[in-house]
XYZ file of C-alpha atoms in Angstrom:
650
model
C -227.554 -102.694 73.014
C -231.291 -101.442 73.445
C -231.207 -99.178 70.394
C -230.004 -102.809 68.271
C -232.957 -104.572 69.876
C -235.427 -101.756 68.941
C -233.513 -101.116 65.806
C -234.305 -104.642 65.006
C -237.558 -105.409 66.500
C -238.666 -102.657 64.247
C -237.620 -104.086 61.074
C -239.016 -106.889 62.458
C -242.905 -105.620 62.863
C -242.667 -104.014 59.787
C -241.931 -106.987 57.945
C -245.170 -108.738 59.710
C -247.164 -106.124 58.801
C -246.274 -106.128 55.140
C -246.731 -109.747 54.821
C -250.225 -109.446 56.540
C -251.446 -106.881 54.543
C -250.323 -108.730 50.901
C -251.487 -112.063 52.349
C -254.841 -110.004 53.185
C -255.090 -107.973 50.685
C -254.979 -111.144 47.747
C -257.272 -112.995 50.201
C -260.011 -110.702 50.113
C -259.827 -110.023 46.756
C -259.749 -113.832 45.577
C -262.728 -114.438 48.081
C -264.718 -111.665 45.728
C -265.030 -113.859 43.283
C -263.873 -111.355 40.744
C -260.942 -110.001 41.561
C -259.366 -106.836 40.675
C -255.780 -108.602 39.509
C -254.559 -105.227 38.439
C -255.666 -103.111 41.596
C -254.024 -105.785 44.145
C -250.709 -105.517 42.245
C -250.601 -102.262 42.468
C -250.744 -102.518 46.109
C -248.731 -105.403 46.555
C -245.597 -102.993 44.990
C -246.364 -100.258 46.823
C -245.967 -102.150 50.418
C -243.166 -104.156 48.894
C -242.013 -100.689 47.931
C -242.003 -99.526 51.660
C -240.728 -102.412 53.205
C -237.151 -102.338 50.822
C -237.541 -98.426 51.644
C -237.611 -99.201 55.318
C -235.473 -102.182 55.652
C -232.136 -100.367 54.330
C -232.911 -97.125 56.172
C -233.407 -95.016 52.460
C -235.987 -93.159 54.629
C -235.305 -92.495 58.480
C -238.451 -90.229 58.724
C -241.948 -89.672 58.096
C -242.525 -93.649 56.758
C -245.790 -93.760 57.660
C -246.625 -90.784 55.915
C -244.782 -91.917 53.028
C -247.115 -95.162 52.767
C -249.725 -93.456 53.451
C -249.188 -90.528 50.739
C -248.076 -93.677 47.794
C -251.144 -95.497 48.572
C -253.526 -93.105 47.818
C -251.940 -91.597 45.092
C -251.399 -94.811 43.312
C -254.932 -96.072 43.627
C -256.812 -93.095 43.597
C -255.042 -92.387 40.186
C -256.132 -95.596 39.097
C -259.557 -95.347 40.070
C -260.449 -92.241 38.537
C -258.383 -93.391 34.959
C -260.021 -96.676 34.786
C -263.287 -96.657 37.098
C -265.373 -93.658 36.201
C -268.041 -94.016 34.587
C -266.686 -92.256 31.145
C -263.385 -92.121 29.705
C -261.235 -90.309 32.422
C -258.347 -88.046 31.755
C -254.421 -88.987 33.202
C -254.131 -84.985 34.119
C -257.723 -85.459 35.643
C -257.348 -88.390 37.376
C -254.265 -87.008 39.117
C -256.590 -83.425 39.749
C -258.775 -85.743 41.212
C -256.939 -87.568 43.612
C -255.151 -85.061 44.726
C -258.804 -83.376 45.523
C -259.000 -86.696 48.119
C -256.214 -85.116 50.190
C -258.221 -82.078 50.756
C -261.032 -84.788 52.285
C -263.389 -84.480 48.987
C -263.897 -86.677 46.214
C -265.320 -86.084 42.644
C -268.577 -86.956 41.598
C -267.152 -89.352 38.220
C -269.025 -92.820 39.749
C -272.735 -91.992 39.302
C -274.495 -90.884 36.579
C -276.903 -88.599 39.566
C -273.464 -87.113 40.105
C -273.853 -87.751 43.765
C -271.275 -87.763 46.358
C -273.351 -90.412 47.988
C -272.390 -93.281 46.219
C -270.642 -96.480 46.330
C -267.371 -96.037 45.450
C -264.831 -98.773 43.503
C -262.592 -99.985 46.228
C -259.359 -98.716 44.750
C -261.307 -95.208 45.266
C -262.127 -96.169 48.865
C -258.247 -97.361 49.824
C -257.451 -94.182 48.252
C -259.977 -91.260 50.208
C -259.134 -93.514 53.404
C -255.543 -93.197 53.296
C -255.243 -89.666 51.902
C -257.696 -88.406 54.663
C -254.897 -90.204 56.947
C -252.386 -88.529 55.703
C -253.778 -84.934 55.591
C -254.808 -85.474 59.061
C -251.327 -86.823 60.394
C -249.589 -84.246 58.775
C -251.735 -81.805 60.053
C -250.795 -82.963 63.835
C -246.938 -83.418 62.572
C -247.060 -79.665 62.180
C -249.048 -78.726 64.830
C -246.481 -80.641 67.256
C -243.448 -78.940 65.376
C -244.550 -75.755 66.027
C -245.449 -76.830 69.909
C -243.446 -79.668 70.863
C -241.038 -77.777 72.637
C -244.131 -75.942 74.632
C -245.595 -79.961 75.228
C -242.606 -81.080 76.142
C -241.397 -78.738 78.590
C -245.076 -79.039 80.308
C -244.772 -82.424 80.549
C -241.214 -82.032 81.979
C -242.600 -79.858 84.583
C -244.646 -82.432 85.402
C -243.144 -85.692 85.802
C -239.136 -83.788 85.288
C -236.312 -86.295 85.379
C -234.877 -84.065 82.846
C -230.917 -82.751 82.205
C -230.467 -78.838 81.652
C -227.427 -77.902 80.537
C -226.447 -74.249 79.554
C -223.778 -73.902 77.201
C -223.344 -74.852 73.331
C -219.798 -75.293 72.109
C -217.419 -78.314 70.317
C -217.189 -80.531 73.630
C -220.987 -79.727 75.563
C -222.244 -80.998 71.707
C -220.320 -84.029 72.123
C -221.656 -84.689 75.795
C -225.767 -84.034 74.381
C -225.077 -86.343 71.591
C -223.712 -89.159 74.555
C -226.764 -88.027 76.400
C -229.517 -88.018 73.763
C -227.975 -91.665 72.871
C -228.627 -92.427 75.945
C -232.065 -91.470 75.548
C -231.779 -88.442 78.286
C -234.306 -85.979 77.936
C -232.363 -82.608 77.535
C -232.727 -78.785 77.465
C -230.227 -76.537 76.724
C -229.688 -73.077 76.860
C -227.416 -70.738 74.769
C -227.095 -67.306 74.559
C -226.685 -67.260 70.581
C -226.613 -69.825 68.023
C -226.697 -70.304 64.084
C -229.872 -71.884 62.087
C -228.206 -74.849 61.342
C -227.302 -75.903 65.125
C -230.948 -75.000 66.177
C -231.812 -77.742 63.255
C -229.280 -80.477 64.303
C -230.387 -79.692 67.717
C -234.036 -80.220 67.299
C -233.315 -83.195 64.893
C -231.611 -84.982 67.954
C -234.510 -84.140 70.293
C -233.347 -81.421 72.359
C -235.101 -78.481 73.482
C -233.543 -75.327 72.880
C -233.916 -72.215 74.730
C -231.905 -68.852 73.283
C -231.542 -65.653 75.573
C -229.515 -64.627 78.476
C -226.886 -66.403 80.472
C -227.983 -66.461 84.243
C -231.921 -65.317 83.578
C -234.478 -65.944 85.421
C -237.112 -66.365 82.764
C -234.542 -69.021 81.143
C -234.758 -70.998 84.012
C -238.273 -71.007 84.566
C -238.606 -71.809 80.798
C -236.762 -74.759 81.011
C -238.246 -76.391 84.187
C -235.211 -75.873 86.166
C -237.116 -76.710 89.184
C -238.461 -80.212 88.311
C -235.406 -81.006 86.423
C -232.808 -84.111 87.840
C -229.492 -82.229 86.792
C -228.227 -78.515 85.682
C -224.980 -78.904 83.932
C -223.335 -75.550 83.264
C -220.440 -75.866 80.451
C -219.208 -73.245 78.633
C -215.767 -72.710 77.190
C -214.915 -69.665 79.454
C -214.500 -70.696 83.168
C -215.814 -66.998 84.365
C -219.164 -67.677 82.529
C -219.129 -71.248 84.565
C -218.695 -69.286 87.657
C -220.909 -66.189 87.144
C -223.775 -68.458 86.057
C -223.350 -70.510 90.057
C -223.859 -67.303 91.245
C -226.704 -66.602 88.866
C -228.472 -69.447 89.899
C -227.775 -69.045 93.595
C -229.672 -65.247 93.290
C -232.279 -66.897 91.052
C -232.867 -69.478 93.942
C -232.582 -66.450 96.707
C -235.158 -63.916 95.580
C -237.953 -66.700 93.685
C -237.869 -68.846 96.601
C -238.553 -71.540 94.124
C -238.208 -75.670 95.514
C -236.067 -77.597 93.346
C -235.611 -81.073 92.418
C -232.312 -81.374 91.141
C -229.743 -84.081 92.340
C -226.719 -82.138 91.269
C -225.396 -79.103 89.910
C -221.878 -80.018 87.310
C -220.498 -77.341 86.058
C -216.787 -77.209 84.186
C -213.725 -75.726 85.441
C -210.778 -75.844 83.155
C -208.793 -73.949 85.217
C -206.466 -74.958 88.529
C -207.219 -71.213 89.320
C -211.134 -71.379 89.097
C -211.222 -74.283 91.429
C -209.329 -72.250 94.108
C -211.960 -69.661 93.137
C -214.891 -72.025 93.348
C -214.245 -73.426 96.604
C -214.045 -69.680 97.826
C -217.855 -69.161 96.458
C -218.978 -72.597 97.014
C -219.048 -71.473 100.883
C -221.401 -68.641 100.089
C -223.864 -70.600 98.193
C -227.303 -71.207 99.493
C -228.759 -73.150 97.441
C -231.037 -75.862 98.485
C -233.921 -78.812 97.238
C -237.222 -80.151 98.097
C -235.167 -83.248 98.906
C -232.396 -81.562 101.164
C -230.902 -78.335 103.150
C -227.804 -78.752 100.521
C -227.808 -78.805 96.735
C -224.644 -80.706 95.451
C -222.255 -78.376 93.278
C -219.683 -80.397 91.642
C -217.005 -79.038 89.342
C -215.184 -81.442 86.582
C -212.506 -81.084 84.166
C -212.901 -82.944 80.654
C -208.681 -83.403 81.020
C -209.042 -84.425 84.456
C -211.476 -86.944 83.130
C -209.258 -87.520 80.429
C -206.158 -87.858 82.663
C -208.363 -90.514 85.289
C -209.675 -92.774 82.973
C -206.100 -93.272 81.179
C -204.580 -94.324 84.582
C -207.577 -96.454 85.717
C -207.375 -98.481 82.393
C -203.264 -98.168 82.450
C -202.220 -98.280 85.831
C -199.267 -97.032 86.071
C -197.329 -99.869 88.348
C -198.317 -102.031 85.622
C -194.928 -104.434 84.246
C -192.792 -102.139 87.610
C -194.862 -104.456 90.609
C -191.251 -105.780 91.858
C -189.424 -102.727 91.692
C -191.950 -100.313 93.406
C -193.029 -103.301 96.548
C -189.106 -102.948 96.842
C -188.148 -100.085 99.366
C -184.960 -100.043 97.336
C -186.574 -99.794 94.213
C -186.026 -97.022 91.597
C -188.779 -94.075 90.914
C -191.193 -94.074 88.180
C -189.731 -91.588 85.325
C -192.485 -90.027 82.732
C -191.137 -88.342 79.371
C -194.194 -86.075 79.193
C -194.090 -84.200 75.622
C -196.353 -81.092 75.100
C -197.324 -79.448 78.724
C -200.540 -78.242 77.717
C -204.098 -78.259 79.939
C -204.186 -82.059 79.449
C -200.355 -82.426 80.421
C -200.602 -81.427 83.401
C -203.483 -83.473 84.352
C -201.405 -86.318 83.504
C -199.263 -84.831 85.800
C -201.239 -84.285 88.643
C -202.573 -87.754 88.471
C -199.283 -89.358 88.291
C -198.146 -87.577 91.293
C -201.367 -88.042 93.187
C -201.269 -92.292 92.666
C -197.543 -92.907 92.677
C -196.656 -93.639 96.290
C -195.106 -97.284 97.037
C -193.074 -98.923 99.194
C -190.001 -97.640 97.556
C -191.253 -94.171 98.953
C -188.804 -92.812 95.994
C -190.198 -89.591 94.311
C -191.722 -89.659 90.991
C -189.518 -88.211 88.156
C -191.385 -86.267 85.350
C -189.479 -84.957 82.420
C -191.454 -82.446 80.422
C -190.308 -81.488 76.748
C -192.337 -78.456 75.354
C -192.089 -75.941 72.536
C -192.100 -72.844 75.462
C -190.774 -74.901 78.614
C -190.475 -71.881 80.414
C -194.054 -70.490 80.067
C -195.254 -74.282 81.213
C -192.890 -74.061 83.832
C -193.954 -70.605 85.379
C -197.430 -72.041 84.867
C -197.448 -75.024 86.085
C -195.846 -73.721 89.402
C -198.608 -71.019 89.568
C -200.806 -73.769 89.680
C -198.648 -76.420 91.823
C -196.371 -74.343 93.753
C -195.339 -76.866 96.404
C -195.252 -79.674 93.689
C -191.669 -79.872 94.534
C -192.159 -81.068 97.723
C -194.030 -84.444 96.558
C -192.181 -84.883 92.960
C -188.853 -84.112 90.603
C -189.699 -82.012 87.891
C -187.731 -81.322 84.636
C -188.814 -78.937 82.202
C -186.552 -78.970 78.707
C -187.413 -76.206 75.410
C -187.477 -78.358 72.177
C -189.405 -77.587 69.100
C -191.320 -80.687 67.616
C -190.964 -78.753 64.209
C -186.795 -78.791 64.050
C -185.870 -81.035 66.727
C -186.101 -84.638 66.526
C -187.343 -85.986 70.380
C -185.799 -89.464 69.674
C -182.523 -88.495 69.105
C -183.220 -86.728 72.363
C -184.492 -89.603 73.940
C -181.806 -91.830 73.178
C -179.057 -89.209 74.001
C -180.185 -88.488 77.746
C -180.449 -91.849 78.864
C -182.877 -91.255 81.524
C -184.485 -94.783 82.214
C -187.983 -93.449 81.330
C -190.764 -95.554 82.469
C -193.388 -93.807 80.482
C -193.878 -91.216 77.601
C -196.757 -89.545 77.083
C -197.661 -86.751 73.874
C -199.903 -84.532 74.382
C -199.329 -81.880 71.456
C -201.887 -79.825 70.613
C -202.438 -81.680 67.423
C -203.955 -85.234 66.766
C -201.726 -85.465 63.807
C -198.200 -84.375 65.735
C -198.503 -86.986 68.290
C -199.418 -89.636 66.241
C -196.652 -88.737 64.096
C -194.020 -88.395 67.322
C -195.660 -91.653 68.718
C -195.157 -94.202 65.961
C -191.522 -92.514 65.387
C -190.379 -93.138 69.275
C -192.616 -96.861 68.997
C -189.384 -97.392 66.571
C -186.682 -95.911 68.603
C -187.598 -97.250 71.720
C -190.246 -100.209 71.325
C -189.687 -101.388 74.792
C -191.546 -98.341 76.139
C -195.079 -98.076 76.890
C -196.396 -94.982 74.635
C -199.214 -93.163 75.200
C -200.654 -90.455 72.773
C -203.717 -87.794 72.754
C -206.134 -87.920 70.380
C -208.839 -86.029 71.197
C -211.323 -86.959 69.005
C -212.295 -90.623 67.534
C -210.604 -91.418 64.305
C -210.025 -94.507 61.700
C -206.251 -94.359 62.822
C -207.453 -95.024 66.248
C -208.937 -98.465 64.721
C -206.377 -99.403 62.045
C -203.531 -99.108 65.290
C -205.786 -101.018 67.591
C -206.015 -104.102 64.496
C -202.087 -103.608 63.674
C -201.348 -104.481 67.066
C -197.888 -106.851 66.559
C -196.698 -103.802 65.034
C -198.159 -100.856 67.664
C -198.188 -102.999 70.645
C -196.957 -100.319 73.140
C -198.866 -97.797 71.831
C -201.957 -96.763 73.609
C -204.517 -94.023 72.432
C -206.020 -91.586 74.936
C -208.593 -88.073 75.360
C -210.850 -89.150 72.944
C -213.562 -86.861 74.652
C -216.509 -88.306 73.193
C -215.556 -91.433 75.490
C -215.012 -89.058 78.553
C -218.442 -86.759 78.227
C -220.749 -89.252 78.719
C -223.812 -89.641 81.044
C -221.515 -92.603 83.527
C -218.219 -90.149 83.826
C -220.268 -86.361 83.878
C -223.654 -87.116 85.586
C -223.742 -90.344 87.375
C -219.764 -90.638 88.194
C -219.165 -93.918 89.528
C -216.018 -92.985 91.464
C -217.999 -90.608 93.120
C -220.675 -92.568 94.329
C -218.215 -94.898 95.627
C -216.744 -92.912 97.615
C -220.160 -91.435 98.973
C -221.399 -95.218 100.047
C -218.099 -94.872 102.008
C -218.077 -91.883 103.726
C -221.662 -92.648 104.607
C -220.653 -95.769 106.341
C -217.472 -93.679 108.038
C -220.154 -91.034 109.290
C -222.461 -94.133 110.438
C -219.527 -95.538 112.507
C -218.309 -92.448 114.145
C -221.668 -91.322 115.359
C -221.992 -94.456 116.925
C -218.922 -94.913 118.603
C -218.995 -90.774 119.305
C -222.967 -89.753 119.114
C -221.978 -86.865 117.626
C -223.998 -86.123 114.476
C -221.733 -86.182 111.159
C -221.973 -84.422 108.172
C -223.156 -85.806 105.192
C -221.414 -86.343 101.207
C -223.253 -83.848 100.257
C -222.433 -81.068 103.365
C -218.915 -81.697 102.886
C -216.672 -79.258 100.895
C -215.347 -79.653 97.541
C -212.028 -80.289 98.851
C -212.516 -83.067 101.256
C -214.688 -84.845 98.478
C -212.276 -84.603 96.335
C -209.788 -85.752 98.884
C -212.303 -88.868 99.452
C -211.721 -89.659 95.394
C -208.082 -89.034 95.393
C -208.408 -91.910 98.225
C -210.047 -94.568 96.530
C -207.964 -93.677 92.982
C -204.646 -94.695 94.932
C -206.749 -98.149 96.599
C -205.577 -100.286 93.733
C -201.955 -98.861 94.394
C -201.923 -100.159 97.929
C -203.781 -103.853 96.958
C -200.983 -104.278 93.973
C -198.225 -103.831 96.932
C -199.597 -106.575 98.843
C -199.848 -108.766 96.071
C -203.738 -108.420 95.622
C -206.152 -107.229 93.188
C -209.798 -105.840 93.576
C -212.168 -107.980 90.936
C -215.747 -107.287 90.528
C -217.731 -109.105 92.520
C -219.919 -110.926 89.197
C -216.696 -111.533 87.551
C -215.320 -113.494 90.547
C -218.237 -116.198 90.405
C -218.051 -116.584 87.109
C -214.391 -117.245 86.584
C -214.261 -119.683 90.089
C -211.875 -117.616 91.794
C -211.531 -117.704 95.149
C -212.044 -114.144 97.263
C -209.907 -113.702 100.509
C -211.927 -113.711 103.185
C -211.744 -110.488 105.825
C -209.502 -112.192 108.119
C -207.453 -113.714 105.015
C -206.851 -109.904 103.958
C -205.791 -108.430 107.096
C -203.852 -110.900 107.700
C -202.019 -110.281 104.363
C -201.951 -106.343 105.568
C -200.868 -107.035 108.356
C -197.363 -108.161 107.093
C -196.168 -104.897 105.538
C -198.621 -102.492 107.555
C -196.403 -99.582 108.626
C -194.921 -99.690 104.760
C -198.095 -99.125 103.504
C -199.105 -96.487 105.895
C -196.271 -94.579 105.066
C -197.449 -94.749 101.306
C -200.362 -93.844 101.992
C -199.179 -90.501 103.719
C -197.438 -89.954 100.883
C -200.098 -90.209 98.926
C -202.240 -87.686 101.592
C -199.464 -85.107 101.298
C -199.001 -84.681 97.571
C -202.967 -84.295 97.392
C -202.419 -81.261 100.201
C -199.268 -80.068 98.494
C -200.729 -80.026 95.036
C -203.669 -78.052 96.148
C -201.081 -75.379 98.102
C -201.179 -76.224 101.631
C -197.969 -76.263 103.713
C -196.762 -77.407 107.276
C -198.002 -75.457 110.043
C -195.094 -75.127 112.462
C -196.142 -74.652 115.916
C -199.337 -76.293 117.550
C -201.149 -73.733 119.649
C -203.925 -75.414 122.141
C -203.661 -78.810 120.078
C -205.042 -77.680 116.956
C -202.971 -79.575 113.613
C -204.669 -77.607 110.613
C -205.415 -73.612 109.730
C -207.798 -74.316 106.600
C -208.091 -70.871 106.245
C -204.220 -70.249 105.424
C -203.978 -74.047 104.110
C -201.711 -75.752 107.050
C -201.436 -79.169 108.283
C -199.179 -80.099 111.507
C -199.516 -83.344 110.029
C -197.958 -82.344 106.135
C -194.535 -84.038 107.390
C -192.943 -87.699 106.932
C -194.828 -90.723 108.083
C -192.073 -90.727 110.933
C -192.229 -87.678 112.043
C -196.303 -88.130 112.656
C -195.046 -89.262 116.421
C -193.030 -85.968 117.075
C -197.049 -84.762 116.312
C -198.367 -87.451 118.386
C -196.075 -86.683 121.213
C -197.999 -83.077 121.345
C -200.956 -84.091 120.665
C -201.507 -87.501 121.966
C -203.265 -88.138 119.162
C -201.917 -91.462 117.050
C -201.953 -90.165 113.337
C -199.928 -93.355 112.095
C -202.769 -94.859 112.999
C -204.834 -93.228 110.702
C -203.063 -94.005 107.651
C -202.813 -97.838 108.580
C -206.481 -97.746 109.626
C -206.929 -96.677 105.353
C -205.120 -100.042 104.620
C -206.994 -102.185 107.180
C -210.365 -100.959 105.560
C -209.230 -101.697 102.181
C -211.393 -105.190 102.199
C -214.605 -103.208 103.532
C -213.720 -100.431 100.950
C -213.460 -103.073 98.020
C -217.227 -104.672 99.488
C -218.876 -101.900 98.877
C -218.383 -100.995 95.551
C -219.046 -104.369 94.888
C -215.584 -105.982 94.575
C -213.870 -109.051 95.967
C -209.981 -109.035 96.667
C -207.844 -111.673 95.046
C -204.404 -112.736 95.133
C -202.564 -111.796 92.227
């Protein structure tokens, strides 16, 4: 929206100025008395010229210099062929005005042959502008050659800057989001061709080439004044080894920084294990705090939450999952790749209801056994919290509707996620015939004209939904300033507030607390709309609300609404708790020994049992875990308040 104001208020000034300058430029010369008819003319095309040239965008650079450059060569050629004193030359009227860009004009207006001499005013426009040009083309090169130097001072200056190290198909996509965005960025790469280092520097980014991890880099780029470091390369070891570089960097310069937040990616379920490990030795701290904020991210992650926030998955099954009799959720999920299991993980992360029935995922893949010895590599108690199916078929020389339609399953759900655009949107529109009841959702990763002729042709595709396109997921609201995230800061902020009170014993902050519990925080609020559809109830921004004249429950309206099904929904959300543990590896610790529930060391949990079986715990410990879960529900309301959101009735 701002760039189509300034877009436009541009085209607008221009416009005004052209107009001015003909309106002035005929005035002046019709209050002389004798004008110069021809000279005006001239003029008059030229900035009619410019404006046409600006208006449709033929020149998107430079447009100054361009007027400037036509203007003086237009009416300096003029003046010397048809104002010198003797007959002038074409070849040396062009000679001479090309001598004006060099700031000197020829002596062809006075028979002394002096410089010092009035000059026709065509001759005047023309020295004027072509000094102007020489002059502003002189700086332009002067600041090409040092912008990056004037820049990066000023950035240590007032910083507010992004730093990202890392140059590959998906960090280019997230500087183009950023630069759009009008983000001041840096970025570091260890090696990169002449045309990238163009593009780059045509999009206003500030490129710095040597060394992963060295120190001079990161004085270079003003690492300690900057707002965020984002580290992204393809390789999840170079993510990792450049935390520790920066952690030594930090260690042995004893340099202050500024930033809010270190992001780097992890593509791997294995590096986050890894991560958490090394995010315990890191020392790394700010001007602002004892604790610099490491986050890690995953663009399928990303990919895989922003699909089920705009596609819940209870959507069209409220009645059957508020029933405790009601059937699972079964997802066809075809191609098991990286973003496959996301999709996976996500699905078994939000699907706990009152039915408390597992979630069934079917998985069809090319080499179902490799996914499946991966994926329980990865998710090793997975089976604990979810049915899994893995099934070999070939996309090439098997045809997955005639598989569909033979199994029978009662699929909820099918997802493609095949490694290529064209495959799934080929094996989408053939199941949208075979099955058109069934929500389909396919990958395709990056934006397309297919993506807009389905989303016009919608009677025909109406259950097909397109996902992954990662230019929508790398973007300055989902990487840097993650909305989920600082949700579920503002809450843990007011838990900490609350328990030092009614304790006065000094919390830990968002940003002291370990990868793991904030990520347990998200997982938390990403189930919230779960627990408000079972009641009936719906979160609705707050803005939205007044404008549409709905009516918000009230905080004694709500809980009185949770109060009706209140052990239900603590049990689903225990559910919920334990597939988080069990996906990350943790297990039930057996025995209680001097009334301590959890090992985090060897990842056990007294508590990782059934929502029943939390009093056999509470009968040890006298400690009321039930409570705990229902205490989630009962804080929904508070919950929805601060992110801004009112609860409705459905």
């Amino acid at each position: 929206m701002k760039k189509y104001i300034y877009t436009h208020a541009t085209v607008l000034i221009y416009s005004l100025y052209t107009l001015i300058m003909v309106a002035l430029l005929w005035g002046f010369h019709l209050k002389e008395g004798t004008p110069n008819y021809v000279l005006a003319t001239i003029i008059t095309i030229v900035l009619c010229g410019y404006w046409f040239i600006f208006y449709y965008r033929i020149l998107k650079k430079n447009r100054i210099q361009v007027l400037l450059f036509i203007v003086a060569v237009t009416t300096g050629v003029y003046g010397f062929k048809f104002q010198a004193i003797e007959e002038y030359s074409l070849t040396n009227a062009l000679y001479s005005t090309f001598r004006l860009f060099l700031l000197d004009v020829d002596p062809v207006f006075s028979k002394s042959a002096s410089k010092f001499t009035t000059y026709p005013l065509a001759i005047e426009i023309s020295r004027w502008t072509a000094a102007a040009y020489t002059i502003s083309t002189l700086f332009s090169l002067i600041y090409l050659f040092f912008n990056q130097s004037l820049k990066l001072a000023l950035y240590r200056i007032f910083g507010n800057h992004i730093v990202i190290s890392g140059y590959h198909k998906k960090s280019k996509v997230l500087i183009e989001n950023l630069r759009k965005q009008q983000k001041k960025v840096v970025l570091i790469v260890e090696e990169i061709s002449e045309s990238q280092m163009t593009y780059l520097r045509e999009l206003g980014v500030i490129l710095l080439i040597g060394k992963q991890g060295s120190t001079s880099l990161y004085k270079k780029c003003k690492l300690s004044s900057a707002e965020y470091f984002i580290i992204f390369h393809e390789e999840d070891s170079k993510n990792l080894n450049e935390i520790l570089s920066l952690n030594v960097f930090v260690k042995e310069t004893g340099v202050s920084l500024s930033l809010k937040q270190v992001i780097v990616h992890l593509g791997y379920h294995q590096s986050y294990e890894l991560f958490e490990e090394i995010e315990t030795d890191l020392s790394l701290k700010t001007n602002r705090a004892d604790y610099l904020p490491v986050k890690p991210f995953n663009l399928q992650k990303l990919v895989a939450e922003k699909l089920f926030n705009e596609y819940p998955l209870h959507e069209g099954y409220e009645e059957r999952l508020r029933s405790p009799n009601g059937e699972a959720l079964h997802l066809l999920i075809i191609g098991f790749g990286q973003t496959g299991q996301h999709l996976a993980v996500q699905a078994i992360e939000r699907a706990h209801y009152i039915n408390s029935a597992q979630i069934k995922i079917t998985i069809l893949d090319k080499h179902a056994e490799k996914v499946k010895k991966d994926w329980y590599d990865n998710y090793p108690k997975s089976k604990r919290v979810a049915d899994l199916t893995f099934h070999t078929i070939d996309i090439e020389t098997d045809s997955i509707d005639d598989y569909v339609l033979a199994k029978e399953a009662g699929y909820t759900h099918i997802f493609v996620c095949l490694k290529d655009d064209f495959e799934d949107l080929k094996a989408g529109i053939q199941l949208g015939k075979t099955i058109p009841h069934l929500p389909i959702y396919l990958k395709l990763s990056e934006k397309a004209q297919i993506s807009h002729w389905l989303h016009t042709n919608t009677e025909k595709f109406n259950k097909l939904y397109l996902f992954g396109n990662y230019e929508e997921a790398l973007t300055y609201d989902y990487v840097v300033n993650d909305q989920l995230e600082n949700r579920a800061k503002n809450i843990h902020e007011a838990y900490k507030t609350s328990k030092e009170v009614g304790s006065k014993k000094k919390q830990g902050t968002w940003d002291q607390l370990s990868t793991f519990l904030k990520e347990s925080n998200r997982n938390q609020l990403n189930h919230a709309e779960v627990k408000l559809m079972l009641m009936g109830l719906k979160a609705v921004a707050a803005d939205e609300i007044a404008k549409s004249g709905q009516k918000a429950l009230t905080a004694k309206e709500y809980l009185a609404v949770a109060q009706e099904q209140l052990a239900l929904l603590g049990a689903a959300e225990h559910q919920r708790w334990n597939a988080f543990h069990f996906l990350r590896g943790w297990d039930t610790l057996e025995e209680i020994a001097d009334g301590k529930t959890k090992d985090p060391d060897k990842r056990l949990h007294a508590c990782l049992v059934t929502y029943d079986d939390l009093k056999k715990i509470e009968e040890i410990t006298g400690e009321d875990y039930q409570k705990y879960d229902c205490d989630v529900v009962l804080e929904l309301y508070q919950t929805m308040q601060m992110g801004r959101y009112g609860i409705v009735k459905e």
